[in-house]
mmCIF file of C-alpha atoms in Angstrom:
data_model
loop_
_atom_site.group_PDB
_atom_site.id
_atom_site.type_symbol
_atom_site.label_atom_id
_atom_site.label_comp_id
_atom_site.label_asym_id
_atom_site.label_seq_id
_atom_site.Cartn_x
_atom_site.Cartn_y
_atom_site.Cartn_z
ATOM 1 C CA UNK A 1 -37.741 8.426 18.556
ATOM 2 C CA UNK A 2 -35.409 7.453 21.274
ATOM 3 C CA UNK A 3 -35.830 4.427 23.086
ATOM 4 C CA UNK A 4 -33.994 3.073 25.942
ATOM 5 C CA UNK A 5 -33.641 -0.839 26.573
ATOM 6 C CA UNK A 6 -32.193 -2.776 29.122
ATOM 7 C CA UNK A 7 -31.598 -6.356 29.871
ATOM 8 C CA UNK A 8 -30.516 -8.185 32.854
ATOM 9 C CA UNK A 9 -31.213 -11.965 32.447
ATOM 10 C CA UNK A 10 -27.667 -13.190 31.650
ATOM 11 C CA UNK A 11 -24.662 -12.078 33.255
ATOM 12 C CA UNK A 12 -24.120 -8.748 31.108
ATOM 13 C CA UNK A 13 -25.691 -6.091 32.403
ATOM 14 C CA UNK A 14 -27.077 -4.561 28.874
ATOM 15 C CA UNK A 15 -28.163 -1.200 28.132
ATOM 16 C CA UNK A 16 -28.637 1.168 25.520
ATOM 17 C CA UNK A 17 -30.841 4.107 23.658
ATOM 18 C CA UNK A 18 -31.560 3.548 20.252
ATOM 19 C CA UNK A 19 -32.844 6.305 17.672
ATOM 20 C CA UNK A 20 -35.378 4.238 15.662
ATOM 21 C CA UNK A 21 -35.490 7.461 12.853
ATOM 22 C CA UNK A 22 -31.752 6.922 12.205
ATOM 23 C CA UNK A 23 -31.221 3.522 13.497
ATOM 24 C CA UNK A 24 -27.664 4.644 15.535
ATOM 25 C CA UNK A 25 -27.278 2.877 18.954
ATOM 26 C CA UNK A 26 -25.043 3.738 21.959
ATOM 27 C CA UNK A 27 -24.430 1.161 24.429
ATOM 28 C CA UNK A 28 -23.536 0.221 27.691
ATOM 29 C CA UNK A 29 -22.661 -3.003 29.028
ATOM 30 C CA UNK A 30 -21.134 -4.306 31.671
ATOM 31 C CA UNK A 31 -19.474 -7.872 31.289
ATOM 32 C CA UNK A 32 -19.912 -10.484 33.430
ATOM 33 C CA UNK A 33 -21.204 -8.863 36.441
ATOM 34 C CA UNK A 34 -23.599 -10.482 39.496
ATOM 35 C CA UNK A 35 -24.221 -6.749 40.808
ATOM 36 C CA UNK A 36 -27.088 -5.650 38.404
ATOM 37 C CA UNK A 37 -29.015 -4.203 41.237
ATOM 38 C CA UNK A 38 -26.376 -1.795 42.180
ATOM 39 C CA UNK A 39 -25.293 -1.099 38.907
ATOM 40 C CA UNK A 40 -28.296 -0.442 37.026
ATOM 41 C CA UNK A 41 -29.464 2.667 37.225
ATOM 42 C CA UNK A 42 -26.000 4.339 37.936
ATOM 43 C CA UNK A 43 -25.042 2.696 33.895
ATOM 44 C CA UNK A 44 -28.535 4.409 32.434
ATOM 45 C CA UNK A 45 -27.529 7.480 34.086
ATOM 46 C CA UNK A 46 -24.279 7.294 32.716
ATOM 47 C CA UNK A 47 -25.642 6.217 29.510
ATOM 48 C CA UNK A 48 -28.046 8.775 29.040
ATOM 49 C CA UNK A 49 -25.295 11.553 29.421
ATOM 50 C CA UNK A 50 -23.036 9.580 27.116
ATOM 51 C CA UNK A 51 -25.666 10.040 24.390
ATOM 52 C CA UNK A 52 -25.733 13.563 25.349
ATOM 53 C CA UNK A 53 -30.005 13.035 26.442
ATOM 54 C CA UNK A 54 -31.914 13.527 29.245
ATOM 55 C CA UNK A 55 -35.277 11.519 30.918
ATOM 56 C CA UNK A 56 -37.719 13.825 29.015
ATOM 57 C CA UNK A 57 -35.649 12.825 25.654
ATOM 58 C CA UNK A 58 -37.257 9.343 25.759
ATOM 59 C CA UNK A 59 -40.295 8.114 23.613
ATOM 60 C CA UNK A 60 -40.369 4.678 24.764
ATOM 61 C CA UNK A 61 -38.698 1.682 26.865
ATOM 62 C CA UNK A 62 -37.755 -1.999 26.169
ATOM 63 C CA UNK A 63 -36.682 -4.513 28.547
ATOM 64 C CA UNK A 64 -35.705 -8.213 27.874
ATOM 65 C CA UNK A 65 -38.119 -10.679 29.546
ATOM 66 C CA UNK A 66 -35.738 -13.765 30.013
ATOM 67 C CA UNK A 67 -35.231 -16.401 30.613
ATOM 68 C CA UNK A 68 -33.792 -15.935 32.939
ATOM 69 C CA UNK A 69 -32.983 -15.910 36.793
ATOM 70 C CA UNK A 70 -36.105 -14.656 38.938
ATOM 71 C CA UNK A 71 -33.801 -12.686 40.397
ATOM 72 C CA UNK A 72 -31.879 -11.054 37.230
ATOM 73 C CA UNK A 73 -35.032 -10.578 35.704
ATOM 74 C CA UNK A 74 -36.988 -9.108 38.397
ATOM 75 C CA UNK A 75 -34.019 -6.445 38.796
ATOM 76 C CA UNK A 76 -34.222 -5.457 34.553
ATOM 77 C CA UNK A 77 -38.481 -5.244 34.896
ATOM 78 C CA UNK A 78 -39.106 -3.548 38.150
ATOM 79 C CA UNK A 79 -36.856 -0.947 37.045
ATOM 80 C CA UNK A 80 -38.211 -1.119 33.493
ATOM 81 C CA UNK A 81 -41.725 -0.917 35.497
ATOM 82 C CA UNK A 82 -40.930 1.898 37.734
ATOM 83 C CA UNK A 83 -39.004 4.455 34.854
ATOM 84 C CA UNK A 84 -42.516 3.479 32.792
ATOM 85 C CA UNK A 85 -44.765 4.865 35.244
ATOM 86 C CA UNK A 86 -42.132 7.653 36.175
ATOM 87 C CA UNK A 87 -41.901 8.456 32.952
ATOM 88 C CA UNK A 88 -45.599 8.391 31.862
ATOM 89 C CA UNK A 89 -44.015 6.363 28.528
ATOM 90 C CA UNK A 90 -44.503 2.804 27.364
ATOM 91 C CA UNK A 91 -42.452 0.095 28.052
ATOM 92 C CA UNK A 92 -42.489 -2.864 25.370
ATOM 93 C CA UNK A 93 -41.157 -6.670 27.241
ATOM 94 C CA UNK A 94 -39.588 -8.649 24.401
ATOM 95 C CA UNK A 95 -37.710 -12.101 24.918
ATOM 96 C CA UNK A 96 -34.105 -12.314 25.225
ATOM 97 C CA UNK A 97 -33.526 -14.769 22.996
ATOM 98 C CA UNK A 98 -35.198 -12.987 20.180
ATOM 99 C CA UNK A 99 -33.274 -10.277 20.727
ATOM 100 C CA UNK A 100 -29.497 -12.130 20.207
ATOM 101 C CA UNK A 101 -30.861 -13.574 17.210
ATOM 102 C CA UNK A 102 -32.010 -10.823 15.624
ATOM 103 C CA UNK A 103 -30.751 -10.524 12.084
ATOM 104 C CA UNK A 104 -28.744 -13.827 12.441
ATOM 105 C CA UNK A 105 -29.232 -15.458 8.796
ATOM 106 C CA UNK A 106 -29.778 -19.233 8.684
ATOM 107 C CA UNK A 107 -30.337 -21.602 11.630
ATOM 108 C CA UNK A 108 -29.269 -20.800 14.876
ATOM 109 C CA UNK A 109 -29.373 -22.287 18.054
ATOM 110 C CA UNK A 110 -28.883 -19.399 21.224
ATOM 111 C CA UNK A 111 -29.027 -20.628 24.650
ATOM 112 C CA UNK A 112 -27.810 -18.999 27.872
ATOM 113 C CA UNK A 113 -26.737 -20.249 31.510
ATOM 114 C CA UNK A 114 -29.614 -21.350 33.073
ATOM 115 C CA UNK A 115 -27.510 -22.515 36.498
ATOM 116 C CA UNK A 116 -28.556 -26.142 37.737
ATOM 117 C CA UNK A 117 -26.170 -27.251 34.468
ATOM 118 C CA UNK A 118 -29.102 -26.280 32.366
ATOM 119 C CA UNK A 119 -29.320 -23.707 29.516
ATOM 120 C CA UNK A 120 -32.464 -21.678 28.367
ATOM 121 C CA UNK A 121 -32.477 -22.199 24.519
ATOM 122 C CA UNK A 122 -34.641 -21.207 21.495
ATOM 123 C CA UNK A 123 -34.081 -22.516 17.834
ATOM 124 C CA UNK A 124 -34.490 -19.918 15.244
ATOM 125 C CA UNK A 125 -34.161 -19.860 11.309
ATOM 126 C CA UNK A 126 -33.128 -16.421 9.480
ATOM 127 C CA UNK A 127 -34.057 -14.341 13.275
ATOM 128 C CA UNK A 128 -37.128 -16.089 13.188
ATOM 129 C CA UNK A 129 -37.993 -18.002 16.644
ATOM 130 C CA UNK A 130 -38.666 -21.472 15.178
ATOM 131 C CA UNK A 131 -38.659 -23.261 19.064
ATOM 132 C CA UNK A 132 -38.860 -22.516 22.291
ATOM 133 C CA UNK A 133 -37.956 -20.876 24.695
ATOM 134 C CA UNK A 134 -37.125 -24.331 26.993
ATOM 135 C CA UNK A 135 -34.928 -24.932 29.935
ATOM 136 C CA UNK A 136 -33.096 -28.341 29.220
ATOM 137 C CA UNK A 137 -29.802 -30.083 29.896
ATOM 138 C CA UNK A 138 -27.036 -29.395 26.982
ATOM 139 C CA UNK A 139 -26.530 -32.867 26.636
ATOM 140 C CA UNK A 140 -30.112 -32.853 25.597
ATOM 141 C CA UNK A 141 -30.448 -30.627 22.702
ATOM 142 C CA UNK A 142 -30.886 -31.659 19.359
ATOM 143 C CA UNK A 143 -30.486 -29.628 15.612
ATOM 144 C CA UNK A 144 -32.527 -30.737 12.627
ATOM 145 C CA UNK A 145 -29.845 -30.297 10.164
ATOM 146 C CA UNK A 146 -26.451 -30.014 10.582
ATOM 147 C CA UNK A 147 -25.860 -26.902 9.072
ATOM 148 C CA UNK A 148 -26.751 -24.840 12.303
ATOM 149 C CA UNK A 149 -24.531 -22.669 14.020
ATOM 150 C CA UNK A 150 -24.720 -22.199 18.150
ATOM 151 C CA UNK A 151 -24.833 -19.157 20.187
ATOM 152 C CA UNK A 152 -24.069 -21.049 23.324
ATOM 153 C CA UNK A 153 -21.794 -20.106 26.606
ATOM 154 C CA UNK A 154 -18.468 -21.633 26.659
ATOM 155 C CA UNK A 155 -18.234 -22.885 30.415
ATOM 156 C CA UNK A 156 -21.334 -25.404 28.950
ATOM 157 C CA UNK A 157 -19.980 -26.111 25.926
ATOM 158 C CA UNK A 158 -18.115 -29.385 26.518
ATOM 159 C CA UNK A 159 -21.547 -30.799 27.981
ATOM 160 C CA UNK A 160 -23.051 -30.441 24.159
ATOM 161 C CA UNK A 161 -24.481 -33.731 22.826
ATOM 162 C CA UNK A 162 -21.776 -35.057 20.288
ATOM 163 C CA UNK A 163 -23.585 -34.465 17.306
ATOM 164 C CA UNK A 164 -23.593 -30.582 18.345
ATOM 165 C CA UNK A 165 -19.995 -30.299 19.819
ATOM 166 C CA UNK A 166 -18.221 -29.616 16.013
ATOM 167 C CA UNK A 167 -20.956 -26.802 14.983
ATOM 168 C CA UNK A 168 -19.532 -23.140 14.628
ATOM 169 C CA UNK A 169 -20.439 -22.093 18.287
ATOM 170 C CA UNK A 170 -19.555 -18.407 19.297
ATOM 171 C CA UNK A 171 -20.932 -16.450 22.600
ATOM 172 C CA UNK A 172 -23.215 -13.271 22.625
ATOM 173 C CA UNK A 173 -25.797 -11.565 24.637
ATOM 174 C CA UNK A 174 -28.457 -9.030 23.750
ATOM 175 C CA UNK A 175 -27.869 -5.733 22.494
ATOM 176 C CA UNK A 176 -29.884 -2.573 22.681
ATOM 177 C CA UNK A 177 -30.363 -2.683 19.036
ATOM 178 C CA UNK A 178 -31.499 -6.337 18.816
ATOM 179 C CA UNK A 179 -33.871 -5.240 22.158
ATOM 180 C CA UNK A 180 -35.662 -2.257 20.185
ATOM 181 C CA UNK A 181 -35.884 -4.343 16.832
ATOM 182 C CA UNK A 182 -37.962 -7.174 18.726
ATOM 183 C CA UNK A 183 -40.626 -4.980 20.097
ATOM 184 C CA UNK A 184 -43.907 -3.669 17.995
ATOM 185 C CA UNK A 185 -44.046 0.141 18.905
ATOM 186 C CA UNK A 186 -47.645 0.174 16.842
ATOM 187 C CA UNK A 187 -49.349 -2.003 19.568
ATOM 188 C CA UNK A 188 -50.372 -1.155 22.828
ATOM 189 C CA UNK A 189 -47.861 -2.759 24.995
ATOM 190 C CA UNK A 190 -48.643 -6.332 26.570
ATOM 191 C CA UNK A 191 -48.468 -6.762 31.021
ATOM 192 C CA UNK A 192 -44.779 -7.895 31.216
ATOM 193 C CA UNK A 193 -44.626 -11.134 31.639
ATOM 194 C CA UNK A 194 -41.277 -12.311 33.397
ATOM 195 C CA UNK A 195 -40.051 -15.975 31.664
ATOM 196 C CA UNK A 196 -39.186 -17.706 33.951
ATOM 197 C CA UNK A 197 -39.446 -21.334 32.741
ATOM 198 C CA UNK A 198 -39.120 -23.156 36.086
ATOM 199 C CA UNK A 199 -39.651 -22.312 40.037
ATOM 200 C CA UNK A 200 -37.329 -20.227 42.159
ATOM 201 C CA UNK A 201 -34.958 -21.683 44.246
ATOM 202 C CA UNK A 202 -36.601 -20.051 47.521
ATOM 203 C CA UNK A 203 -39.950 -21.835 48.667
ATOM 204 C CA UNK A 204 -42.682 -21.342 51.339
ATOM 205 C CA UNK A 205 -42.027 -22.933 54.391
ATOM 206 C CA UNK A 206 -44.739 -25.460 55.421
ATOM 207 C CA UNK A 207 -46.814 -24.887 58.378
ATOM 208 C CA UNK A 208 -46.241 -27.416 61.075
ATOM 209 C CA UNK A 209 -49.166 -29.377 61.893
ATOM 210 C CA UNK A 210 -50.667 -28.478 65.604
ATOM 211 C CA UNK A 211 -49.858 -30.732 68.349
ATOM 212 C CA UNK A 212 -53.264 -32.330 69.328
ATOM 213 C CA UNK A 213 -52.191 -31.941 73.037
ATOM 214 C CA UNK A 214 -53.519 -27.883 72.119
ATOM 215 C CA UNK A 215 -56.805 -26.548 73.085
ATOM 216 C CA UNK A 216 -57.059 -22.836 72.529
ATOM 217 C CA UNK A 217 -53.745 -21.949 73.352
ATOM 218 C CA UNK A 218 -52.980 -24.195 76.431
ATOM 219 C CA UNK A 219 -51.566 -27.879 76.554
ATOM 220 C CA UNK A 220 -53.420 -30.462 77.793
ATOM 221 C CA UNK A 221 -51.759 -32.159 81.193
ATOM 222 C CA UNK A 222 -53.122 -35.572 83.013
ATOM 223 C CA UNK A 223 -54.587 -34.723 86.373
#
């Protein structure tokens, strides 16, 4: 069948359809790029002609559920969401993380730019999620062994605790492969479930108490 995933919870903009009979993928990503709201659903367009396929073509969807931004990863599921219900297909939420360590072999580390000079991270041995995901400081993070290697962004990198600074470190984000490979296309998919892992930045503002000179409306004056 032909499923389309999408991510949006790093700075790539990630898509791509995946046949999961013959196991090809065609992507399309865009590097690097704060405009995923605009550029979304002019790349799957593009994409989908690309691979030569149409709406109907599609059996399923995936979308990467963070960590993220709230704001990356609302743009990735509402879409996800809204080309679901379109669509009348099923759209599988899987976690980013998962889905750039996918057939890694041996221990990994992956963490992306949370902002705040954090990073979202996971541990995982042979693709396997063995921790998190968390939301910590870099100069934080700790390895059992010392035989890891780090999926970690470079702008961070010199913040890495000493005993992780000399570990093979490269950089990668999710694929549409990885994407399709994380989700279970035998269950019924699960309410997508955006992660977070902290707050937003935007807040409620508070009320402001009443002034007790206020009775219905009308101040109160001395006669």
């Amino acid at each position: 069948m032909k499923v389309l995933a999408l991510d949006t919870a790093t700075t790539d903009l990630v898509t791509g359809i995946v046949d999961t009979d013959t196991g090809e993928s065609i992507d399309r990503v865009i590097t690097d790029t704060r405009a995923h709201n605009e550029q979304l659903v002019p790349t799957i367009e593009q994409l989908l002609v690309d691979a030569s396929l149409t709406y109907p073509d599609l059996s399923a969807l995936v979308v990467g559920t963070g960590p993220g931004p709230f704001t990356g990863l609302r743009v990735g599921m509402a879409t996800a969401s809204a080309l679901g219900v379109a669509l009348n297909l099923p759209v599988h939420g899987v976690c980013t993380l998962d889905a750039i360590a996918h057939g890694r072999a041996g221990e990994w580390l992956v963490a992306i730019d949370a902002r705040r000079k954090e990073v979202y991270w996971g541990t995982y041995a042979d693709g396997r999620r063995v921790s998190g995901p968390e939301v910590s400081k870099p100069e934080t993070l700790e390895m059992p062994t010392d035989s890891a290697r780090l999926i970690f962004p470079e702008s961070i990198a010199p913040r890495l605790p000493e005993a992780l600074s000399g570990l093979p470190r490269e950089w990668a984000t999710p694929r549409a492969a990885g994407l399709v490979a994380c989700a279970d296309f035998t269950a019924e998919p699960a309410p997508l479930v955006p992660l977070y892992l902290r707050r937003p930045d935007a807040k409620v503002p508070q009320a402001k108490p009443r002034s007790t000179a206020l009775v219905g409306g009308a101040e109160l004056t001395e006669s």
